[in-house]
Amino acid sequence: GVEFVQFAFRWINCLLMRELRLASIIRMWDTYLAEPNGFAMFHIYVCAAMLLKWSAQLRAMDFQQIMLFLQQPPALQWATEDVELLLSEAYMLKCLYHDAPRHLHKN
C-alpha cells in the first residue's frame, strides 16, 4: 500500500502549486483565505477530495503507477468549474468529519 507521507509531502508543502494551473491555485487559495484555518486545515480536505476523485483509478494501479499518477495528477487540464467542484466536495468532507474526531480512531 501507499502511505500518505510518500506522496503528500509535496501536496502539503507546495499547496498543490505543482499539480494545478495558476488560475486554479488562485481560486483555491481564495477559498482558503475565506475558511477559518484554510491553509492549515481546509487544504487537508482538498487533498482528500482529490484522492476520492481518483480512487477508482488508483485502486487499479500498482505502487509505481500510483506514485507516478499522484506526482503528476491530471489536474493541470482542469477548468475553474472542476476546481469549484473539488472545493465543494472538500467542504462537504469538512462538514462531515471536522468535528467528529472519532473517525480517526481504529476500532
PDB file of C-alpha atoms in Angstrom:
ATOM      1  CA  GLY A   1       0.000   0.000   0.000  1.00  0.00           C
ATOM      2  CA  VAL A   2       0.914   3.609  -0.441  1.00  0.00           C
ATOM      3  CA  GLU A   3       1.442   5.664   2.682  1.00  0.00           C
ATOM      4  CA  PHE A   4       0.152   9.228   2.735  1.00  0.00           C
ATOM      5  CA  VAL A   5       3.594  10.633   3.523  1.00  0.00           C
ATOM      6  CA  GLN A   6       5.045   9.046   0.370  1.00  0.00           C
ATOM      7  CA  PHE A   7       3.182  11.411  -1.945  1.00  0.00           C
ATOM      8  CA  ALA A   8       1.505  14.073   0.172  1.00  0.00           C
ATOM      9  CA  PHE A   9       4.627  15.876   1.356  1.00  0.00           C
ATOM     10  CA  ARG A  10       4.706  17.852  -1.888  1.00  0.00           C
ATOM     11  CA  TRP A  11       0.920  18.354  -1.903  1.00  0.00           C
ATOM     12  CA  ILE A  12       1.040  19.802   1.627  1.00  0.00           C
ATOM     13  CA  ASN A  13       4.260  21.813   1.468  1.00  0.00           C
ATOM     14  CA  CYS A  14       3.689  23.250  -2.010  1.00  0.00           C
ATOM     15  CA  LEU A  15      -0.081  23.680  -1.501  1.00  0.00           C
ATOM     16  CA  LEU A  16      -0.745  21.895  -4.824  1.00  0.00           C
ATOM     17  CA  MET A  17       1.082  24.577  -6.824  1.00  0.00           C
ATOM     18  CA  ARG A  18       2.841  21.918  -8.898  1.00  0.00           C
ATOM     19  CA  GLU A  19      -0.354  19.982  -9.574  1.00  0.00           C
ATOM     20  CA  LEU A  20      -2.709  22.777 -10.680  1.00  0.00           C
ATOM     21  CA  ARG A  21      -2.665  25.741 -13.052  1.00  0.00           C
ATOM     22  CA  LEU A  22      -2.121  29.201 -11.570  1.00  0.00           C
ATOM     23  CA  ALA A  23      -5.750  30.240 -12.173  1.00  0.00           C
ATOM     24  CA  SER A  24      -6.902  27.157 -10.267  1.00  0.00           C
ATOM     25  CA  ILE A  25      -4.476  27.870  -7.435  1.00  0.00           C
ATOM     26  CA  ILE A  26      -5.744  31.437  -7.137  1.00  0.00           C
ATOM     27  CA  ARG A  27      -9.336  30.185  -6.982  1.00  0.00           C
ATOM     28  CA  MET A  28      -8.426  27.575  -4.384  1.00  0.00           C
ATOM     29  CA  TRP A  29      -6.437  29.988  -2.224  1.00  0.00           C
ATOM     30  CA  ASP A  30      -9.326  32.436  -2.314  1.00  0.00           C
ATOM     31  CA  THR A  31     -11.382  29.758  -0.590  1.00  0.00           C
ATOM     32  CA  TYR A  32      -8.544  29.006   1.834  1.00  0.00           C
ATOM     33  CA  LEU A  33      -8.468  32.665   2.849  1.00  0.00           C
ATOM     34  CA  ALA A  34     -12.232  32.645   3.424  1.00  0.00           C
ATOM     35  CA  GLU A  35     -12.155  29.488   5.556  1.00  0.00           C
ATOM     36  CA  PRO A  36     -11.025  29.517   9.192  1.00  0.00           C
ATOM     37  CA  ASN A  37      -7.563  27.900   9.193  1.00  0.00           C
ATOM     38  CA  GLY A  38      -7.971  27.385   5.453  1.00  0.00           C
ATOM     39  CA  PHE A  39      -4.324  26.804   4.627  1.00  0.00           C
ATOM     40  CA  ALA A  40      -3.712  24.686   7.714  1.00  0.00           C
ATOM     41  CA  MET A  41      -6.949  22.678   7.826  1.00  0.00           C
ATOM     42  CA  PHE A  42      -9.118  23.044   4.726  1.00  0.00           C
ATOM     43  CA  HIS A  43      -6.194  22.129   2.484  1.00  0.00           C
ATOM     44  CA  ILE A  44      -6.215  18.628   4.005  1.00  0.00           C
ATOM     45  CA  TYR A  45      -9.839  18.180   2.945  1.00  0.00           C
ATOM     46  CA  VAL A  46      -8.988  19.383  -0.571  1.00  0.00           C
ATOM     47  CA  CYS A  47      -6.261  16.734  -0.774  1.00  0.00           C
ATOM     48  CA  ALA A  48      -8.704  14.099   0.478  1.00  0.00           C
ATOM     49  CA  ALA A  49     -11.257  15.187  -2.129  1.00  0.00           C
ATOM     50  CA  MET A  50      -8.612  14.782  -4.831  1.00  0.00           C
ATOM     51  CA  LEU A  51      -7.875  11.244  -3.659  1.00  0.00           C
ATOM     52  CA  LEU A  52     -11.578  10.405  -3.611  1.00  0.00           C
ATOM     53  CA  LYS A  53     -11.993  11.781  -7.134  1.00  0.00           C
ATOM     54  CA  TRP A  54      -9.393   9.355  -8.467  1.00  0.00           C
ATOM     55  CA  SER A  55      -9.949   6.455  -6.060  1.00  0.00           C
ATOM     56  CA  ALA A  56     -11.296   4.034  -8.687  1.00  0.00           C
ATOM     57  CA  GLN A  57      -8.328   4.673 -10.975  1.00  0.00           C
ATOM     58  CA  LEU A  58      -5.832   4.442  -8.118  1.00  0.00           C
ATOM     59  CA  ARG A  59      -7.197   1.098  -6.915  1.00  0.00           C
ATOM     60  CA  ALA A  60      -6.497  -0.431 -10.321  1.00  0.00           C
ATOM     61  CA  MET A  61      -2.814   0.633 -10.294  1.00  0.00           C
ATOM     62  CA  ASP A  62       0.297  -0.886  -8.788  1.00  0.00           C
ATOM     63  CA  PHE A  63       2.575   1.024  -6.405  1.00  0.00           C
ATOM     64  CA  GLN A  64       4.788   2.603  -9.053  1.00  0.00           C
ATOM     65  CA  GLN A  65       1.824   3.675 -11.201  1.00  0.00           C
ATOM     66  CA  ILE A  66       0.121   5.212  -8.165  1.00  0.00           C
ATOM     67  CA  MET A  67       3.215   7.191  -7.213  1.00  0.00           C
ATOM     68  CA  LEU A  68       3.689   8.493 -10.755  1.00  0.00           C
ATOM     69  CA  PHE A  69      -0.001   9.367 -11.032  1.00  0.00           C
ATOM     70  CA  LEU A  70      -0.063  11.239  -7.720  1.00  0.00           C
ATOM     71  CA  GLN A  71       3.089  13.164  -8.588  1.00  0.00           C
ATOM     72  CA  GLN A  72       1.590  14.231 -11.933  1.00  0.00           C
ATOM     73  CA  PRO A  73      -2.202  14.054 -11.486  1.00  0.00           C
ATOM     74  CA  PRO A  74      -4.372  15.060 -14.458  1.00  0.00           C
ATOM     75  CA  ALA A  75      -5.410  18.284 -12.726  1.00  0.00           C
ATOM     76  CA  LEU A  76      -3.456  20.667 -14.956  1.00  0.00           C
ATOM     77  CA  GLN A  77      -6.243  20.438 -17.518  1.00  0.00           C
ATOM     78  CA  TRP A  78      -8.962  21.332 -15.027  1.00  0.00           C
ATOM     79  CA  ALA A  79     -11.273  24.245 -15.721  1.00  0.00           C
ATOM     80  CA  THR A  80     -12.428  26.614 -12.987  1.00  0.00           C
ATOM     81  CA  GLU A  81     -15.618  24.548 -12.658  1.00  0.00           C
ATOM     82  CA  ASP A  82     -13.578  21.435 -11.854  1.00  0.00           C
ATOM     83  CA  VAL A  83     -11.737  23.265  -9.070  1.00  0.00           C
ATOM     84  CA  GLU A  84     -15.018  24.618  -7.712  1.00  0.00           C
ATOM     85  CA  LEU A  85     -16.455  21.102  -7.657  1.00  0.00           C
ATOM     86  CA  LEU A  86     -13.351  19.874  -5.823  1.00  0.00           C
ATOM     87  CA  LEU A  87     -13.704  22.693  -3.276  1.00  0.00           C
ATOM     88  CA  SER A  88     -17.376  21.820  -2.799  1.00  0.00           C
ATOM     89  CA  GLU A  89     -16.506  18.190  -2.164  1.00  0.00           C
ATOM     90  CA  ALA A  90     -13.772  19.257   0.262  1.00  0.00           C
ATOM     91  CA  TYR A  91     -16.263  21.450   2.106  1.00  0.00           C
ATOM     92  CA  MET A  92     -18.683  18.509   2.390  1.00  0.00           C
ATOM     93  CA  LEU A  93     -15.877  16.376   3.845  1.00  0.00           C
ATOM     94  CA  LYS A  94     -15.033  19.125   6.315  1.00  0.00           C
ATOM     95  CA  CYS A  95     -18.678  19.399   7.401  1.00  0.00           C
ATOM     96  CA  LEU A  96     -18.884  15.632   7.858  1.00  0.00           C
ATOM     97  CA  TYR A  97     -15.600  14.983   9.629  1.00  0.00           C
ATOM     98  CA  HIS A  98     -14.068  18.110  11.127  1.00  0.00           C
ATOM     99  CA  ASP A  99     -15.986  17.985  14.411  1.00  0.00           C
ATOM    100  CA  ALA A 100     -16.083  14.189  14.519  1.00  0.00           C
ATOM    101  CA  PRO A 101     -12.668  13.137  15.868  1.00  0.00           C
ATOM    102  CA  ARG A 102     -13.766   9.519  16.410  1.00  0.00           C
ATOM    103  CA  HIS A 103     -13.332   8.853  12.684  1.00  0.00           C
ATOM    104  CA  LEU A 104      -9.582   8.990  13.293  1.00  0.00           C
ATOM    105  CA  HIS A 105      -9.579   6.012  15.661  1.00  0.00           C
ATOM    106  CA  LYS A 106      -9.401   2.415  14.565  1.00  0.00           C
ATOM    107  CA  ASN A 107     -11.953   0.011  16.004  1.00  0.00           C
TER     108      ASN A 107
END
